[in-house]
XYZ file of C-alpha atoms in Angstrom:
317
model
C -23.227 -27.163 -11.123
C -21.705 -30.816 -11.600
C -21.155 -32.237 -8.062
C -17.528 -32.388 -9.202
C -17.187 -28.985 -9.027
C -19.223 -28.967 -5.484
C -17.471 -31.236 -4.051
C -14.024 -28.846 -5.197
C -16.204 -25.021 -3.438
C -16.962 -26.761 -0.403
C -13.201 -28.028 1.173
C -12.383 -24.127 -1.070
C -14.637 -22.977 1.390
C -13.268 -26.212 4.429
C -9.926 -24.835 3.903
C -11.182 -21.198 3.841
C -12.573 -21.513 7.391
C -10.207 -21.432 9.612
C -8.554 -18.433 8.267
C -11.859 -16.527 8.148
C -12.468 -17.055 11.958
C -9.088 -16.984 13.762
C -8.793 -13.582 11.797
C -12.182 -12.481 13.277
C -11.270 -14.114 16.307
C -7.715 -13.204 16.465
C -5.629 -10.723 15.318
C -6.519 -8.339 12.491
C -5.052 -8.889 9.009
C -4.406 -6.261 8.099
C -3.930 -5.078 3.768
C -1.922 -1.916 3.293
C -1.835 -1.122 -0.262
C -5.665 -1.806 -2.071
C -5.803 0.619 -5.370
C -10.181 0.686 -6.302
C -11.288 2.599 -9.202
C -14.839 3.267 -10.538
C -16.718 0.827 -12.623
C -18.684 4.100 -13.875
C -16.748 6.306 -15.368
C -20.006 8.271 -16.261
C -19.961 8.875 -12.055
C -16.294 9.016 -10.731
C -14.714 9.875 -14.228
C -11.184 8.683 -15.047
C -8.518 11.655 -15.352
C -4.863 10.046 -14.545
C -2.630 13.450 -14.501
C 0.152 12.064 -16.093
C -1.490 10.099 -20.064
C -3.137 12.338 -21.021
C -4.070 9.917 -23.628
C -5.950 7.294 -21.330
C -8.778 5.893 -22.260
C -9.685 4.650 -18.392
C -8.445 1.110 -16.953
C -9.751 -2.765 -18.572
C -12.159 -3.359 -16.034
C -12.686 -1.261 -13.064
C -11.743 -2.726 -9.472
C -14.894 -2.500 -7.476
C -15.221 -1.578 -3.200
C -17.986 -5.081 -3.292
C -16.087 -6.687 -5.147
C -12.860 -5.675 -2.980
C -15.407 -6.682 0.424
C -16.297 -9.732 -1.012
C -12.337 -11.098 -1.223
C -12.184 -10.055 1.715
C -14.341 -12.215 3.437
C -13.408 -15.662 1.273
C -9.417 -14.554 2.819
C -10.485 -13.755 6.087
C -8.279 -10.486 5.403
C -10.147 -6.956 8.491
C -8.589 -5.012 7.135
C -7.373 -2.636 4.465
C -5.891 0.377 3.658
C -7.291 2.085 0.731
C -4.521 3.570 -2.088
C -6.103 5.795 -4.540
C -5.644 5.743 -7.788
C -4.079 7.228 -10.820
C -6.746 6.017 -12.673
C -8.950 9.269 -10.627
C -5.947 11.192 -10.441
C -6.993 13.805 -8.140
C -9.772 13.397 -7.133
C -10.077 10.809 -4.725
C -14.372 10.849 -4.561
C -15.033 7.097 -5.531
C -11.629 5.812 -2.586
C -14.136 8.264 -0.612
C -16.838 6.506 -0.845
C -15.679 2.989 -0.724
C -14.366 4.035 2.595
C -17.890 5.187 3.274
C -19.085 2.051 3.030
C -17.187 0.297 5.387
C -15.026 3.152 7.877
C -14.478 0.275 9.997
C -12.710 -1.937 8.063
C -11.342 1.015 5.753
C -8.621 3.884 6.614
C -8.165 5.316 3.240
C -5.082 7.457 1.275
C -6.263 9.687 -1.339
C -3.237 11.705 -4.371
C -3.548 15.749 -4.916
C -0.576 17.220 -7.132
C 2.585 17.598 -4.879
C 3.346 20.537 -6.659
C -0.355 22.466 -5.952
C 0.712 25.405 -3.600
C -1.707 24.561 -1.960
C -1.453 21.398 -1.372
C -1.709 21.862 2.981
C -4.767 24.023 2.527
C -6.266 19.990 -0.319
C -5.312 17.884 3.181
C -6.684 19.251 5.543
C -9.719 19.166 4.020
C -9.412 16.088 2.730
C -9.143 14.402 6.636
C -11.046 16.826 8.253
C -13.733 16.854 5.952
C -13.145 13.303 4.248
C -11.980 11.221 6.662
C -9.334 10.550 4.835
C -5.996 8.486 6.929
C -2.979 10.884 4.823
C -2.276 11.064 1.914
C 0.384 8.478 -1.413
C 3.429 11.404 -3.168
C 4.509 8.951 -5.861
C 7.888 10.818 -6.014
C 9.190 8.582 -9.077
C 6.942 10.401 -11.526
C 9.255 13.179 -11.248
C 12.523 10.693 -10.909
C 15.653 12.840 -13.029
C 13.768 15.243 -13.917
C 10.350 14.158 -14.894
C 7.415 16.311 -14.883
C 9.695 18.934 -13.738
C 11.610 16.699 -10.579
C 10.997 16.940 -7.270
C 13.082 19.923 -5.132
C 8.911 19.323 -4.194
C 9.883 16.743 -2.067
C 11.670 19.529 0.498
C 10.164 22.324 -0.306
C 8.775 25.622 1.414
C 5.418 24.446 0.819
C 6.186 21.059 1.281
C 7.579 21.559 4.955
C 4.289 23.665 5.333
C 2.335 21.180 4.736
C 4.616 17.439 7.837
C 3.886 20.011 10.067
C -0.026 19.945 9.383
C 0.641 16.299 9.173
C 2.163 16.692 12.234
C -0.683 18.405 13.736
C -3.689 16.436 11.474
C -1.479 13.370 11.947
C -1.489 12.599 8.796
C -0.039 8.873 7.685
C 1.655 9.971 4.389
C 2.754 7.147 1.980
C 5.720 7.108 -0.201
C 6.107 5.973 -4.017
C 9.846 6.721 -4.397
C 12.709 5.478 -6.296
C 15.253 5.175 -4.049
C 18.049 8.096 -5.122
C 15.372 10.281 -4.234
C 14.888 8.297 -0.175
C 17.440 11.637 0.647
C 15.845 14.240 0.066
C 12.884 12.142 2.329
C 15.117 11.064 5.260
C 15.811 15.260 5.391
C 11.219 15.606 6.574
C 11.230 11.900 8.451
C 14.237 13.437 10.879
C 12.829 16.799 11.143
C 8.909 15.695 11.451
C 9.174 12.640 13.596
C 5.464 12.671 14.721
C 4.160 12.265 10.790
C 4.488 8.704 10.169
C 5.502 7.933 6.643
C 5.563 4.539 4.610
C 7.473 3.530 1.609
C 6.008 1.783 -1.121
C 6.517 -1.420 -2.107
C 10.220 -1.546 -1.470
C 10.879 2.273 -2.798
C 11.001 0.081 -6.500
C 13.694 -1.494 -6.834
C 15.097 -3.820 -9.179
C 16.057 -6.630 -7.327
C 16.967 -8.089 -10.684
C 19.427 -4.558 -12.213
C 22.022 -3.749 -11.403
C 23.916 -2.333 -8.328
C 21.116 -3.989 -6.357
C 22.518 -3.449 -2.914
C 24.003 0.128 -3.351
C 19.769 1.106 -4.313
C 19.071 -1.236 -0.855
C 21.729 0.219 1.618
C 19.477 4.077 0.653
C 16.107 2.400 2.021
C 17.769 0.837 4.505
C 19.078 3.945 6.188
C 15.644 4.398 6.890
C 15.363 2.048 9.332
C 17.138 3.415 12.302
C 14.182 5.691 11.985
C 10.492 5.459 13.987
C 8.421 6.341 11.913
C 9.590 5.448 8.728
C 8.363 1.479 7.906
C 7.571 0.724 4.261
C 5.499 -2.479 1.903
C 6.501 -5.670 1.336
C 4.949 -5.655 -1.866
C 4.628 -5.787 -5.381
C 7.115 -8.066 -5.641
C 5.727 -9.169 -8.201
C 6.992 -6.597 -10.030
C 10.884 -6.231 -8.561
C 11.895 -8.958 -8.474
C 13.758 -10.443 -10.929
C 12.193 -13.733 -11.688
C 7.971 -11.968 -10.983
C 7.508 -15.321 -10.092
C 5.540 -16.599 -6.983
C 6.658 -17.483 -4.417
C 9.225 -14.798 -5.479
C 12.278 -16.605 -3.667
C 15.003 -14.952 -6.429
C 13.467 -11.551 -3.518
C 13.227 -13.128 -0.045
C 17.157 -12.261 0.908
C 16.364 -8.433 -0.613
C 13.903 -8.697 2.284
C 15.213 -10.614 5.105
C 17.948 -7.289 4.528
C 14.467 -4.925 5.289
C 13.337 -6.773 8.468
C 17.157 -6.565 10.032
C 17.946 -3.143 9.132
C 14.079 -2.300 9.956
C 12.075 -4.599 12.026
C 9.778 -7.239 12.091
C 6.967 -3.794 13.798
C 7.687 -1.685 10.473
C 7.233 -4.438 7.941
C 3.646 -3.919 6.595
C 2.103 -6.303 4.046
C 0.137 -5.458 0.889
C -1.303 -7.281 -2.323
C -2.498 -4.425 -4.299
C -6.127 -5.066 -6.834
C -9.435 -6.942 -5.371
C -10.145 -10.433 -6.734
C -10.641 -10.720 -9.915
C -8.500 -8.031 -10.985
C -5.491 -9.204 -9.475
C -5.798 -12.348 -12.682
C -5.401 -9.066 -15.053
C -3.332 -7.605 -13.952
C -1.328 -10.256 -13.337
C -1.217 -10.804 -9.546
C -0.671 -13.578 -6.821
C -4.279 -14.065 -5.576
C -5.284 -12.764 -1.901
C -5.050 -16.423 -0.598
C -1.116 -16.693 -1.789
C -0.350 -13.651 -0.325
C -1.174 -14.618 2.406
C 0.859 -18.520 1.869
C 3.731 -15.916 0.347
C 3.896 -14.544 4.011
C 3.215 -16.730 7.069
C 5.125 -20.387 4.775
C 7.519 -18.372 2.327
C 9.028 -16.508 5.281
C 10.904 -18.751 6.750
C 12.912 -15.338 8.741
C 10.305 -14.582 9.983
C 9.288 -15.593 13.374
C 5.561 -16.348 14.802
C 5.328 -12.819 15.763
C 6.732 -11.280 12.777
C 3.956 -12.744 10.638
C 1.535 -11.751 13.537
C 2.760 -8.142 13.021
C 4.119 -7.294 9.285
C 0.442 -9.022 8.193
C -1.874 -6.917 10.272
C -0.361 -5.875 14.066
C 2.064 -3.304 12.531
C -1.242 -1.614 10.315
C -2.899 -1.496 13.378
C -1.175 0.481 15.019
C 0.048 2.841 12.942
C -3.580 3.623 11.307
C -5.487 2.812 14.694
C -7.743 -0.198 14.350
C -9.223 -2.408 16.366
C -7.294 -5.312 17.837
C -10.053 -7.830 18.462
């Protein structure tokens, strides 16, 4: 190690240390969208349900790398979201949760067309400790894979009834023209907390953006609906940090949902961010802290952690 590299590393550590101290001493900092997957395909096989020729991801995204990245940047907690790479087998996500149960909450995946979807929700929550599930309706968009009628099917009404009893949180990876179906369920089952992922994956550089956005904004009136301001890399027109072109749209989401229902999430741990062309965790924090002038200081506290702590029942100090 050269004197210059040592000094650079020391300076970075000094810059980060106040963030870690503040996070530990005060508010939780919660990344609400974190994918991990195994680096050991023999122990935890890959089983992508929508790509039969899937050979596995480029690299592993392990819990060990995640915790190191969290500690380096003062992130106190993460909400783990089962990756599609492991399909409906949530055991690696459960393994991650068990390593750090005080720092993580976790969501699994269930085949939404499975007739036993309700029983599987109960199993993963009551026997394996998951906080809820993610349903990726977007993979069934425009009639794909048999279509998305399951969103409001009798089986899913039973699912949501059970979810209310269990206190489940549902993440929805969903296209905007599927949101009216989701709205029916949100309205009918107010005891189920719903979180819409990635601003409903709206292409903010595409056509009819306001028309698409209005469907998301319509959910803002429901107390049990929240939204993740996440994946700006993939939804913004530029794809360039700090995503200035996307922020007027984000402001509309803020105005419709209110500061109490906005959540911050990033996606990948540590060096895996670079593999998938995502900003560093430090940059993602700076995005909220310095590049969203429509947020007050209190709004930022809520978005970066207090809202997630309330939804997932995390410690706040």
